[in-house]
Structures are given as structure tokens and as C-alpha cells.
Amino acid sequence: MTFAPLVQVAHLSKRFRLDRHHYVGAVNDISFTIGKGETLGLVGESGSGKTTVGRCLLRLIEPSAGSITFAGADLTGASAAELRALRPRLQLVFQDPLASLNPRRTIGQTVAEPLRLHTRQSAAACRAAAAEMLREVGLDASRFDRYPIELTASEQQRVGIARALVTRPDLVVLDEPTSTLDPIMRAEILDVLERMQAALGVSYLFISHDLTAVERLSHRIAVMYLGRLVEIGSTRALMRQQDHPYTRALLSAVLDADPTKPIPPHVVEGEIPSAVNPRDECPFVGRCPIHIPVCRDAMPGMADMGGAHFAACVRAPELVRGAL
Amino acid sequence: MAFVASKGPSRRLHGVRRVWAGLSAGDRIVVLLFALIVSVAIAGPWLAPHPTMTADPAQRLLPPSLEHWLGTDDNGIDVFSRLLAAPRTDVTIALVATLLSVLVGAPLGVLAGLFESHPRRVLSLTGEGMLRLLDVLQAFPVFILAMVLVAIRGPGTENVILAVAFVNFPVFLRLVRSELLSLRQRPFAEAARAIGRSDLAAAFVHLLPNALPTVVVQLSVTVGFAVLLTAGLSFVGAGIRPPTPELGAMIAGGAKFMALGQWWVSLFPGLALGAIVFVCGLFGEVIGRALEPGASSAPRRRRAPPLAAAAAATNAPAADPQALLAVDRLSLIGDDPEAPLLETMSLSLRPGERLGIVGVAGAGKSLLLRTVLALPPPGTTVRGRVRFEGRDLETLPAAELRRLRGATLAAILPNAKAQLNPLVRIGDFMAAQIRAHVRCSEAEARRRAAKMLVAVGLTDPERRLDAYPHELSGGMAQRVCIAIALLHRPRLLVADEPTAGLDVTVQRQVLDLMLKLSKEQNVAQIVATRDLGIVAHYCDTVAVLEGGRLVEMGPVAAVLTAPSSAVTHRLIAASRGETA
Amino acid sequence: MRSLIYIGRRLLLLVPQLLLISIATFVLIRALPGDPARLELGPLAPQEGVDQLRRQLRLDQPLPQQYLAYVERLAQGNLGRSWVGSTEVSADLAVRLPATLELIIGGMLLVAVVLVPLAMVSAMPGGGIAGQLARKVSFGYGLLAGALPDFWLGLVLIFVFFSLLGWAPGPEGRLGILDVSPDHVTGMYTVDALIAGDLATFWSALAHLALPCITLAFVYGAPVFKMVRSSLESALKADYTLYARAVGLRPTTVLRYAMRNAAPPSIVMAGVVSGYLLGGAVLIETVFNLNGLGQYAVQAVTTADYAPIQAFVLISAVFTMLVYLLVDLAYFALDPRVSRGATR
């Protein structure tokens, strides 16, 4: 399956200054595209910079460098007014469903608000559209006048999804939408997201550390580590063959609920290092079981592994051959 | 009241009535008392049975009687009558001054909050400057500042109002500013920006309404404080002066008679003053509660329907003679005796056996573990028995129970960083833990602690011992907790979500460590988790909970490959991200 | 190293703060209608005296010059003259300040010795009948303390303990009419009497101090009391306390650790309250006729005696700033998250 490009991100970086000599390199020189109607899964552990990428994409955080093109328009240079006009087409779903909803507004008000801001429809028309959207994400009309705390976590997250989709956006950034939910609620939300994409043709940037969820929803997966993109490829290819040792480690950490399947040996020790003043080297080198001296010399570039599959590892060809 | 303001008069009545219906009996009394104070402040002077400002030397300092219920003062004026007339002065000054201070303070607070975080340097410096000026202003003690202000402008109602308002407006400025800044951190503020609200619009539409309950509570506290301040100023002669009836001045008028035994002149105005301040404070809390969204209807706990499997599982015989832990018909009763938090659960564990507990959020996993540790939440009652190594934990004396916990019965609770006291060094905590169970010196305890930190894979143990919890990563804190659990060769390790919140690559390290130690030292484990994958590969048996009941239990391989209950089916599907 | 930097920076902050306070007090008096020199010297002073002071205050020069003159005078310890008593304000302060300090210190001691332990006991669960009693007393106190006016409470105490029971002396000042004040060392009569070895005077001074200190502690101890109670309660309910119990720490250790968590917010509250104490002393000194700083200020206000007012305002602001400085340093020392920084 191929998609016409909707978003192109080129050499995106974001640094957070700590003091005169220190900064956090949250995102370092990242490039990727998202197609129309496509879901790109963005995977990484805490501190990998994946949330920052999502915020930069929506310009909720100003990128330090790089460019973002959205539907042919330059998003990085957009003025405040232009950005506001683009808002209905670029939306966000949050990690903590309850905290992302204004506790003093009914869910009907919350979902109708984007329409009232961006369309000239009457209040009644906005309410009707909001009610329709809520119905589509699986909430019945009796919930319309409820406050967020009166709903279950799964229902709250549906409200968040409805608010994001009610303006029929082209792209929704899903920032860990299932990580605070229990497994059954997680599955329900994934269902809703999948159904809505089929109905509306919306693109998703699905940010998560949960590989099971990402695998289910994404067409392609991008893996981040310590502010760098280390591997990107189609879900099927990436699940079959990981060309970066970190992706391997990440996948081996997932435990299948089937006790008859053997558990993969886990390959890495230690924890993610600090992102303060990152050096120009492979970010994974300190934990990598197969690192060689050259890994410390510079950040390896993205190597084309064939089939639109890229990995930033000098030993990727050996890994692919199975020589390691 | 913002939450009904846009709905028109008919809805407003409905809103007020609904709020009244949602109040408890105590709250209603507070509201009625407040109404009484307001009525006296309005109508008091007309209700007074005697003249309130005309001296009558013949009636001087009469004690309370049928004619003068609360006696007369040194001018021969009826104290009761003056008491009815006086609150108008105090309450009016306090209300007007508080209103003034909130009208000035709140908008300035919004400005300060918006300016402070503004990218434009001029604005952020302005916001910062406002606060520093406020610091200096607030360095002057409130009463002294008010006293001096009145002294400069001269006594009189307007000047007292201005002074009281002036010393109180910084309170609202700071409150609104800090509320605004903390609300801005909440995700719904970012959501407002994400849908295209400007900062200013988001502040007024989404943030300020959420600051309302806090401001209202502060408003009522400030009214009470302003009443006290007005009375205090008048008491020292820097506020309202006689003959205007005013509570502080009335107390001052009777002050010298207090030492002479004529107590009634000062006593009653003071009581009235206390009552006004007291009721104002309570009234604010009532209004603040009523303004919380959904205050009248809390979400109800979902209850699982009765299940045949549940009955079967709970009736399973638990009398295993070799059992390390035997839980027999355990129930945990909370607020509602009809809906127990845990219901007649029975299960047992052999030495070295690893039991996984699974279920959706709210199924009772954590409650079961806490009850097994004999640490049920306060306000709950335990029925049934928990026997550990043949001893009934419920009837065990507190001192023996304590010696058991952390020794043979070890615990790991979720989110290790929250479990470790932020103000206690790791080494101090571990040494205290060791010495609570073994007689040894501090130095010996620290040596043992360091050894155990190495055993769980932490490098540089001396530095870890010196560290405070915030100086550790989540994974390191989790290892510290595991080390603490293993200090005394436990026979049972109770672990609640031992890997929640850890990065996936670290989760595996922690699980492997727990498995290795369990095998080496034959430690039995109870692991509560929402991750079926952990159960599938790190446990021998699994128990499935739903709505406080045990619905299924058995060997992992059997339960996970051929589940008998619907909830297990759904959990297995969900572990693949699918709905059953 | 980190702590030295912090302490240094915090002390440095004191400089602009004091500067702003001096400007504020300067402006306060200049805001009055009329001639500052005439105001300070009073309506009865001869014109040449006023003219002399005008030159000294550089009132013929622009405002910045006037401010400099004001600061110069402050630096010399010259706080002006009280025209009502025709005394040096600084000399008056030397007599009055110790009385106020004695009251404040006594009140805070009561808070520390009576209210804080009561708050701690009532925050702990269990404790049998004593614990229940403590919780009842503390509940009642918590309800009343914030609402009762201090000056009225003082009067009621006088009525009960002096007029009715005769246990305490009346509002006659710091000593009885027949007592002779001890030789001046610190100016605090209790301390000076002990230094002089005069037990009778010591007891008299203490007895005269009892009711004022109780009043001060009752009213101004309430926020501290509530903060100690609620912060210890929440520390005892926190996850880390449950964990400490789950791993079998001794109950005394569990409590000791929880108290560490309750200490920083309690100390901050105690500091904030201390800042208010000078204001509270104004009313209580007036009721009990203690002749301290507060009563001095009240007299000055009622007689429009501006030099003492200005001095009092300045002293109370400096006092508050110093208290806040101590609070910040204490907080820094108590909470490692501040003093050792967060790693991530």
C-alpha cells in the first residue's frame, strides 16, 4: 500500500536550553513522511523525544531547526493567523484522557468547541454535529450533558478522540492514547481509532511505547532512541526483521500472552542515558551488545535496507545477513 | 455563578434549587446562618428595640436583664440593640473592601500570569517586576500597613475600606496568578491551544472558570479576615470611631470594664465577631464544594454480575497442608456492606510457587495484596482468614506481624519512586529496615545493604546508599525495592505491578532478576499485573479477578490457552490489542 | 558547594529587598500632605528648628537627593524624633523592642511546646482514649482559632483569670506596680531578672507575660497548628509510609520519617506566621498595656507622630524579610530535592 504524502518532516531538531552550557537534545535531525490516510507509529521509551516530535509537528512547541511541510504548505514558517486557520486540520489526542478534558464543561460543549471556533455554523448545528461525532466513537446521546469525571476512562478517551475528529482533520497526533488505560479499554480505543480512520481517511501519527498497540494500528513504524530516529520501515517488514539492535531489544522485551511461545532472550542491559549535551555518536552505543569502536565516531546515517526500510546502524548489513 | 449564567432566568432558578438539593444538612445550616448574618447586616438597625446612638447616663453599665438582654454599656446604651446595628458597619466595610481587592487583584493576577510566561521579554519582565513589588508590599505586616494607611488618610469608612482593600488585593493577585500558572500545565489547557484557542481566550474560557472554587473559598476567608481587620483597627482607634455602632469599637469601649468584672460590654460583640468570621469561612467552603463540577453525582463503581465460575472458584477447598500462604474465604468490606471490595476469596500458595493475579483496573488486585500483607486500607473490615506459615495474620499481635513483614513476608509496591520516602537516604532506610529485624550495628547494617544492592545489579553501592530517591532513575529505585525485599531471605514476595512505569527494556531486566532470585532461594511470589505476558512467562499459576471476585484460577498454561471465563477471554484478546 | 552558592545568592537578594523597603517607607511619608519636617517635629515646634531639619533632609533638593539624605540618616542610626514625647525614636525603640520580643518569643515557645505536639498527636491514628481526646481538642481548637479576634480573647482571659479567678495579674503592664524593673542587660525583664538573680521579679514578669503569650499563641499558632496536623496526616497516609510499614520498619521509625516530611511545610508556615507577629503584637500589647513596640506605634498613630510610625514600619518590614530569609534557608537545609537538585 502506498500513500500520497501529507506531511514531510525534514531535519527536525528541538533543543531545550538548561543554562548557558547545557541543553537537552530532545530531538536531533529527524526526517520522515506521513502519507494521506496512513498511520505512522512512532515508538520509543521515555526520554526518546517522541512526544516532542508530535508537539513540534503541531507547532505546539517551536522546533529549533528543520522544516515541516503539511499538505504542500510550509508549517514551520506559518504565522499565528495561518496556524490558527490550519488548526482544524491538525489535531491531537492526549495521553491522560481525564486531564485533557476541561472538568467544568460537559462533553457536548467540549466536542462542539472546535466547530464553534472554526466554522460559522449555528450553535445548534455545532451541537448536532458534536452529538453525531460522539455517537460515531461509541458514546450514546445520554452522555452529551455529562461532565468528564462522570465517565469511565475509556469513554473519556473517546471524547478526546471525538474532539480531535469533529473538524474532519487531515492529521491527528495520537500521543500515547492508550498508555493509562487497562488492556481491555486499550483494545476498545484501538478499535475506535481504526474504525474512524477507515471512515474519515485521516492520517495518524501514533506515538507510543506499546509495541503491541503500534503494531496493530500502524502501516509503518519509526523507532526513536535518545532523540534520534534509528529505524523506520513498514510494520510487516519491521516486525519480521529488525535492522537496528535497539529495535531488536525493544521487540524482545514484548512478552506474548501465550505461554507456549518461547520468550525471546533479552539483549540489553542498563538504562537510557541522559540527553543533556548529546555527543555526535550512535546514541545506543553504551548499551549495544554489538557495538564497535567506529560507532563512537559519529552518528551513523540512515542506510537504505531496501523496500523503503531504513536503519541508522553501521552494522545493519551484518545484522540483515544474520552474521551477528 | 458562572455555571448557570448563560442559561437564562428559568435555568438559574433550577440551578440554585439543584445546588440546594445537593447540600448536606450541615451545609444547609451554614447557608442559613450566612443568610441570617446578611439579614442582620441589612435590617439590624431597624430591629433594635432601644436607641443605638443616644447616651443615657442613668442606665450606665447595667448587667443583662429582661429589659436589657445583654446589659448596657458605659454610655447607658443597650448592648443588644447596638449589637444588632453594628454588623452593618463591619460587614459592609468587609464586603466592599473584599470586592474591591478581588476586582483589582484578580485581573492583575491574570496579567501577571500571562505576562510572566510570555515569550516577549518586555512582558515577562513586567510580570516579574509586578511580583517583586508585591514582595516588598507584603513585607509590611498587614495590620500595621492598614493602620498606617488609615493614620495617613485619617479615620472614616471610605479610608478603612481603602486600607483593607489595599492590604488584601495582593492575596488575590497571587492566588489567581498561581492558579493560572498551574492550570496552564494541565493537558486541557494544551488541548485548548491545539484546537486553536489563543492564549488569552484559553485563559478566560478554560482556565479561569477552573480557578473559581479556589477564589470563592479565598473570597470568604478574606471577608472574615477583613471583618477582623476592621474591628482591630477600630479597637485601637484607627478605624471607625464611636458613636457609629461597630463591633471593634464596642469591644474597645468595654475593654477597661473587663478587668473590673463588667464583662457583658465587650463579651457579646466579640462573640458576634467570631460568629461572623466563622460562618463566612464555612460558607465559602460550602460554595466552593458546590462549584466543583459533578459535585452532585459521583461515578458509581461497576459491579460484576454473579458468575457461576465465581461460586466454583470460591468454594474450592483451600486446606492444603503444605501451603505457605492460605487465604480462606477472605472478604474486604468498605463503605457499602452490600458491595464488598473483595468477596469470599480462597486461594493457596506452596513454597516457591509463583502466582500471577490479573484483572482489569478496579478488579481488586491491589486490595487483595494489601490484605495479604495485613495492611488493608483504613476504614475497611476484613472477614475470613489469611494464614502465612500456618499463622493467622489477623490475630497475630502487631509486634509479631511487624517482624514478619519485610522479613519472611516481603513486599514490592507499584511505582518504586513513590514508595521510597523522598527525604530519607536509601542507606538510612535500608539500615533502619535491617535493624528493625536483626540485632546489628549501623555499620554492619550498611555493609549488608551495600552487598544486597550489588546482588540486584546496582553498581557503585556506596553512592546509591548516600542517594535520595529523587537521585535514582525508576529502574534503579525498583532494584532498590527488590533489594529491600530480599534482605532477610523471604519465603513469600508480594509484588504489586513490579514493572509498571518502567521502560520496556528495563522491565525485562527486573523480571529476570526476580525470577532468578525466586528460583535460587525458593521464594514464592504473588505478582499482580495488568500484563498477561508477564504472567505467561514468569508465573506458575494465575488467578483472574473481576469486580472483587476470584473468577478463575489454575496453572498458567491451562488458563491462558483454554480460559473458562469471559473476562479471561477478553483479557487474552486485549493483550493482542483486540476486543473479544 | 551548591549550598554555599545558594546561601550566597539568597543573602544577595536581601540587598535589593532592603533597598525597596527603604524606598517604600520613604515614599510613604512623602505621600503625606504637608511639609515632612513640620510633620516630624510636630505643630508646636519653632520655625527655625523646622528649617534646620529641612536642610538636614535636603527638602529643597530633588527627590533622589532627599532619598539619599534619608538613607544617610538611617545609616547613622538616626530615626528622627518623636515630637509628642520629644525623645529620640532610637532611644524609645531600645526600651520598647525587648518587650515585644519577649512577647513574641514567649508566644512562639508556647506554640512549639503545646500546639505542635498536640497537632502531632491528633494527626496520628489510634492512641486510645488520650488520642481521641487530643483529636477532639484539636478539632475544636481548629474550628475556633481562626475566627476569634485576638484583642477580644485577651480581654476574656483577663476577665476570667484576673477578675473572676484572680490567678493572673491584671493588664497593668510588664511588672506589678510595686515591682522594680531589673538592671538593663537585654531589656527582656524575665531574662534580666534571672541574670540579676531576682526570682521574685522573674516570677512577676513571667506572670505578667502569661496571658499575653497565651493570647498570641492561641490566635497566631492556629495556622502552624493546622499545617503541622494536615502535613503529618498526609505524610502518614502517603505511599511511602505504607511501604515503610509493609517492609516492617519499627513504628517509631515510621513516625520519625513521616515527621521529616511534615517539617518543611510546617516551618514555612511558622515563618509566614512569624512575619505577622509584629502586627499581632500591636493589638495584644494594647490590651495588656505591655508598652512594647506595637503599643508605641498605636500611640504614634493616634497622635499623628510620624517619625515613630516611619521607624516602626521600617523595622517590621526588615523583620519580615529576615524571617523569610531564615525560612528559605531552613527549607533548603531540610529538603534534599532543593539542596541536591533533581537529576532528571
CSV table of C-alpha atoms in Angstrom, one decimal, chain A residues 45-47 55 58-61 84 87-88 90-92 94 96 98-105 109-110 113-114 117-118 147 149-152 163 179-191 209 211-213 216 246 249-250 252-266 268-272 287, chain B residues 3 7 18 186-199 205-207 209-213 291-295 297-299 302 359-362 473-476 479 501-509 511-512 530-534 536-538 556-558 560-561 567 570-579:
chain,number,residue,atom,x,y,z
A,45,GLU,CA,10.9,4.7,25.6
A,46,SER,CA,10.5,7.6,27.9
A,47,GLY,CA,13.0,10.3,27.1
A,55,ARG,CA,4.2,18.6,19.6
A,58,LEU,CA,1.5,20.7,15.5
A,59,ARG,CA,3.7,23.7,16.3
A,60,LEU,CA,2.6,23.5,20.0
A,61,ILE,CA,6.4,23.6,20.5
A,84,ARG,CA,-5.0,29.1,13.5
A,87,ARG,CA,-5.7,24.0,13.4
A,88,PRO,CA,-8.9,22.3,12.4
A,90,LEU,CA,-4.2,19.2,12.5
A,91,GLN,CA,-5.4,17.7,15.8
A,92,LEU,CA,-4.1,16.0,18.9
A,94,PHE,CA,-3.7,13.2,24.7
A,96,ASP,CA,-4.3,11.2,30.1
A,98,LEU,CA,-9.4,12.9,32.1
A,99,ALA,CA,-6.8,15.6,32.4
A,100,SER,CA,-7.1,16.6,28.8
A,101,LEU,CA,-10.8,17.5,29.3
A,102,ASN,CA,-11.9,20.7,30.9
A,103,PRO,CA,-13.6,19.4,34.1
A,104,ARG,CA,-16.1,22.3,34.1
A,105,ARG,CA,-17.5,21.7,30.6
A,109,GLN,CA,-19.5,21.5,24.9
A,110,THR,CA,-16.0,20.1,24.7
A,113,GLU,CA,-16.0,23.8,20.8
A,114,PRO,CA,-13.7,23.3,17.8
A,117,LEU,CA,-14.3,28.2,16.8
A,118,HIS,CA,-13.6,27.3,13.2
A,147,TYR,CA,-19.1,16.0,32.9
A,149,ILE,CA,-15.5,12.7,35.8
A,150,GLU,CA,-18.8,11.0,35.3
A,151,LEU,CA,-17.4,8.8,32.5
A,152,THR,CA,-15.1,5.8,32.5
A,163,ARG,CA,-13.0,16.4,19.9
A,179,SER,CA,-1.0,4.1,28.0
A,180,THR,CA,-3.0,4.9,31.1
A,181,LEU,CA,-5.8,2.5,30.2
A,182,ASP,CA,-6.2,-1.1,31.2
A,183,PRO,CA,-5.8,-3.7,28.5
A,184,ILE,CA,-9.5,-4.1,27.7
A,185,MET,CA,-10.0,-0.4,27.4
A,186,ARG,CA,-6.9,-0.1,25.3
A,187,ALA,CA,-8.3,-2.6,22.8
A,188,GLU,CA,-11.6,-0.7,22.7
A,189,ILE,CA,-9.8,2.6,21.9
A,190,LEU,CA,-7.7,0.9,19.2
A,191,ASP,CA,-10.9,-0.3,17.6
A,209,HIS,CA,5.9,2.8,23.8
A,211,LEU,CA,4.6,-2.1,20.5
A,212,THR,CA,1.5,-4.3,20.5
A,213,ALA,CA,-0.8,-1.3,20.0
A,216,ARG,CA,-2.0,-3.2,15.4
A,246,TYR,CA,17.8,-1.3,19.6
A,249,ALA,CA,15.9,-5.2,22.1
A,250,LEU,CA,12.6,-3.4,22.1
A,252,SER,CA,12.4,-8.9,22.5
A,253,ALA,CA,11.1,-7.1,25.6
A,254,VAL,CA,7.5,-7.7,24.5
A,255,LEU,CA,6.0,-10.7,26.2
A,256,ASP,CA,3.3,-12.6,24.4
A,257,ALA,CA,0.4,-13.8,26.5
A,258,ASP,CA,0.7,-17.2,25.0
A,259,PRO,CA,2.7,-19.3,27.5
A,260,THR,CA,3.6,-21.9,24.9
A,261,LYS,CA,5.6,-19.4,22.8
A,262,PRO,CA,9.2,-19.2,24.0
A,263,ILE,CA,10.3,-15.9,25.3
A,264,PRO,CA,13.0,-14.2,23.4
A,265,PRO,CA,16.2,-13.7,25.3
A,266,HIS,CA,16.6,-10.1,26.3
A,268,VAL,CA,20.3,-5.2,26.5
A,269,GLU,CA,21.3,-4.1,30.0
A,270,GLY,CA,21.2,-0.7,31.6
A,271,GLU,CA,19.0,2.3,31.0
A,272,ILE,CA,18.6,5.2,28.7
A,287,ARG,CA,24.1,-0.4,25.8
B,3,PHE,CA,-22.2,27.7,35.6
B,7,LYS,CA,-28.8,29.7,30.7
B,18,ARG,CA,-30.4,21.8,42.3
B,186,ARG,CA,-2.8,20.8,32.8
B,187,PRO,CA,-3.3,19.0,29.5
B,188,PHE,CA,-6.7,20.5,28.9
B,189,ALA,CA,-5.0,23.9,28.6
B,190,GLU,CA,-2.8,22.5,25.9
B,191,ALA,CA,-5.9,20.9,24.3
B,192,ALA,CA,-7.4,24.4,24.1
B,193,ARG,CA,-4.4,25.6,22.2
B,194,ALA,CA,-4.4,22.5,20.0
B,195,ILE,CA,-8.0,23.3,18.8
B,196,GLY,CA,-6.9,26.8,18.0
B,197,ARG,CA,-7.8,29.0,21.0
B,198,SER,CA,-5.5,32.0,21.6
B,199,ASP,CA,-3.7,32.2,25.0
B,205,VAL,CA,-12.7,30.3,28.7
B,206,HIS,CA,-10.9,27.3,30.1
B,207,LEU,CA,-8.6,28.3,32.9
B,209,PRO,CA,-13.6,29.0,35.5
B,210,ASN,CA,-11.5,26.2,36.9
B,211,ALA,CA,-9.9,28.7,39.4
B,212,LEU,CA,-13.3,29.8,40.5
B,213,PRO,CA,-13.8,27.4,43.5
B,291,LEU,CA,-19.0,24.8,42.4
B,292,GLU,CA,-16.9,21.7,41.8
B,293,PRO,CA,-18.2,20.1,38.6
B,294,GLY,CA,-20.2,16.9,39.1
B,295,ALA,CA,-20.4,17.6,42.8
B,297,SER,CA,-23.2,13.0,41.1
B,298,ALA,CA,-20.1,10.9,41.6
B,299,PRO,CA,-19.4,8.0,39.2
B,302,ARG,CA,-19.3,-1.0,38.3
B,359,GLY,CA,-7.9,-8.4,36.1
B,360,VAL,CA,-9.0,-5.0,34.7
B,361,ALA,CA,-8.4,-1.8,36.7
B,362,GLY,CA,-10.6,-1.9,39.8
B,473,SER,CA,16.1,6.5,38.0
B,474,GLY,CA,12.9,4.5,38.0
B,475,GLY,CA,14.7,1.3,37.2
B,476,MET,CA,17.3,1.9,40.0
B,479,ARG,CA,16.0,-2.5,42.1
B,501,GLY,CA,6.1,2.7,34.8
B,502,LEU,CA,9.4,1.2,33.8
B,503,ASP,CA,10.7,1.3,30.3
B,504,VAL,CA,10.2,-1.9,28.4
B,505,THR,CA,13.9,-2.8,28.1
B,506,VAL,CA,14.2,-2.3,31.8
B,507,GLN,CA,11.1,-4.3,32.6
B,508,ARG,CA,12.6,-7.4,31.3
B,509,GLN,CA,15.8,-6.9,33.4
B,511,LEU,CA,11.5,-9.5,35.8
B,512,ASP,CA,14.5,-11.7,35.1
B,530,ARG,CA,-2.2,-6.0,34.1
B,531,ASP,CA,0.2,-7.5,31.6
B,532,LEU,CA,-0.7,-11.1,30.7
B,533,GLY,CA,2.7,-11.6,29.1
B,534,ILE,CA,4.4,-11.3,32.5
B,536,ALA,CA,2.5,-16.2,30.9
B,537,HIS,CA,6.3,-16.3,31.2
B,538,TYR,CA,7.1,-15.6,34.8
B,556,VAL,CA,-0.9,-20.6,33.7
B,557,ALA,CA,-0.7,-22.9,30.7
B,558,ALA,CA,-4.2,-24.2,31.2
B,560,LEU,CA,-4.3,-18.9,29.2
B,561,THR,CA,-4.7,-21.4,26.5
B,567,VAL,CA,-13.2,-11.9,31.4
B,570,ARG,CA,-11.3,-10.7,26.9
B,571,LEU,CA,-8.0,-10.1,28.7
B,572,ILE,CA,-6.3,-12.5,26.4
B,573,ALA,CA,-7.7,-10.8,23.3
B,574,ALA,CA,-6.8,-7.4,24.8
B,575,SER,CA,-3.2,-8.5,25.3
B,576,ARG,CA,-3.0,-8.6,21.5
B,577,GLY,CA,-4.7,-5.2,21.3
B,578,GLU,CA,-8.0,-6.8,20.2
B,579,THR,CA,-11.5,-6.7,21.6
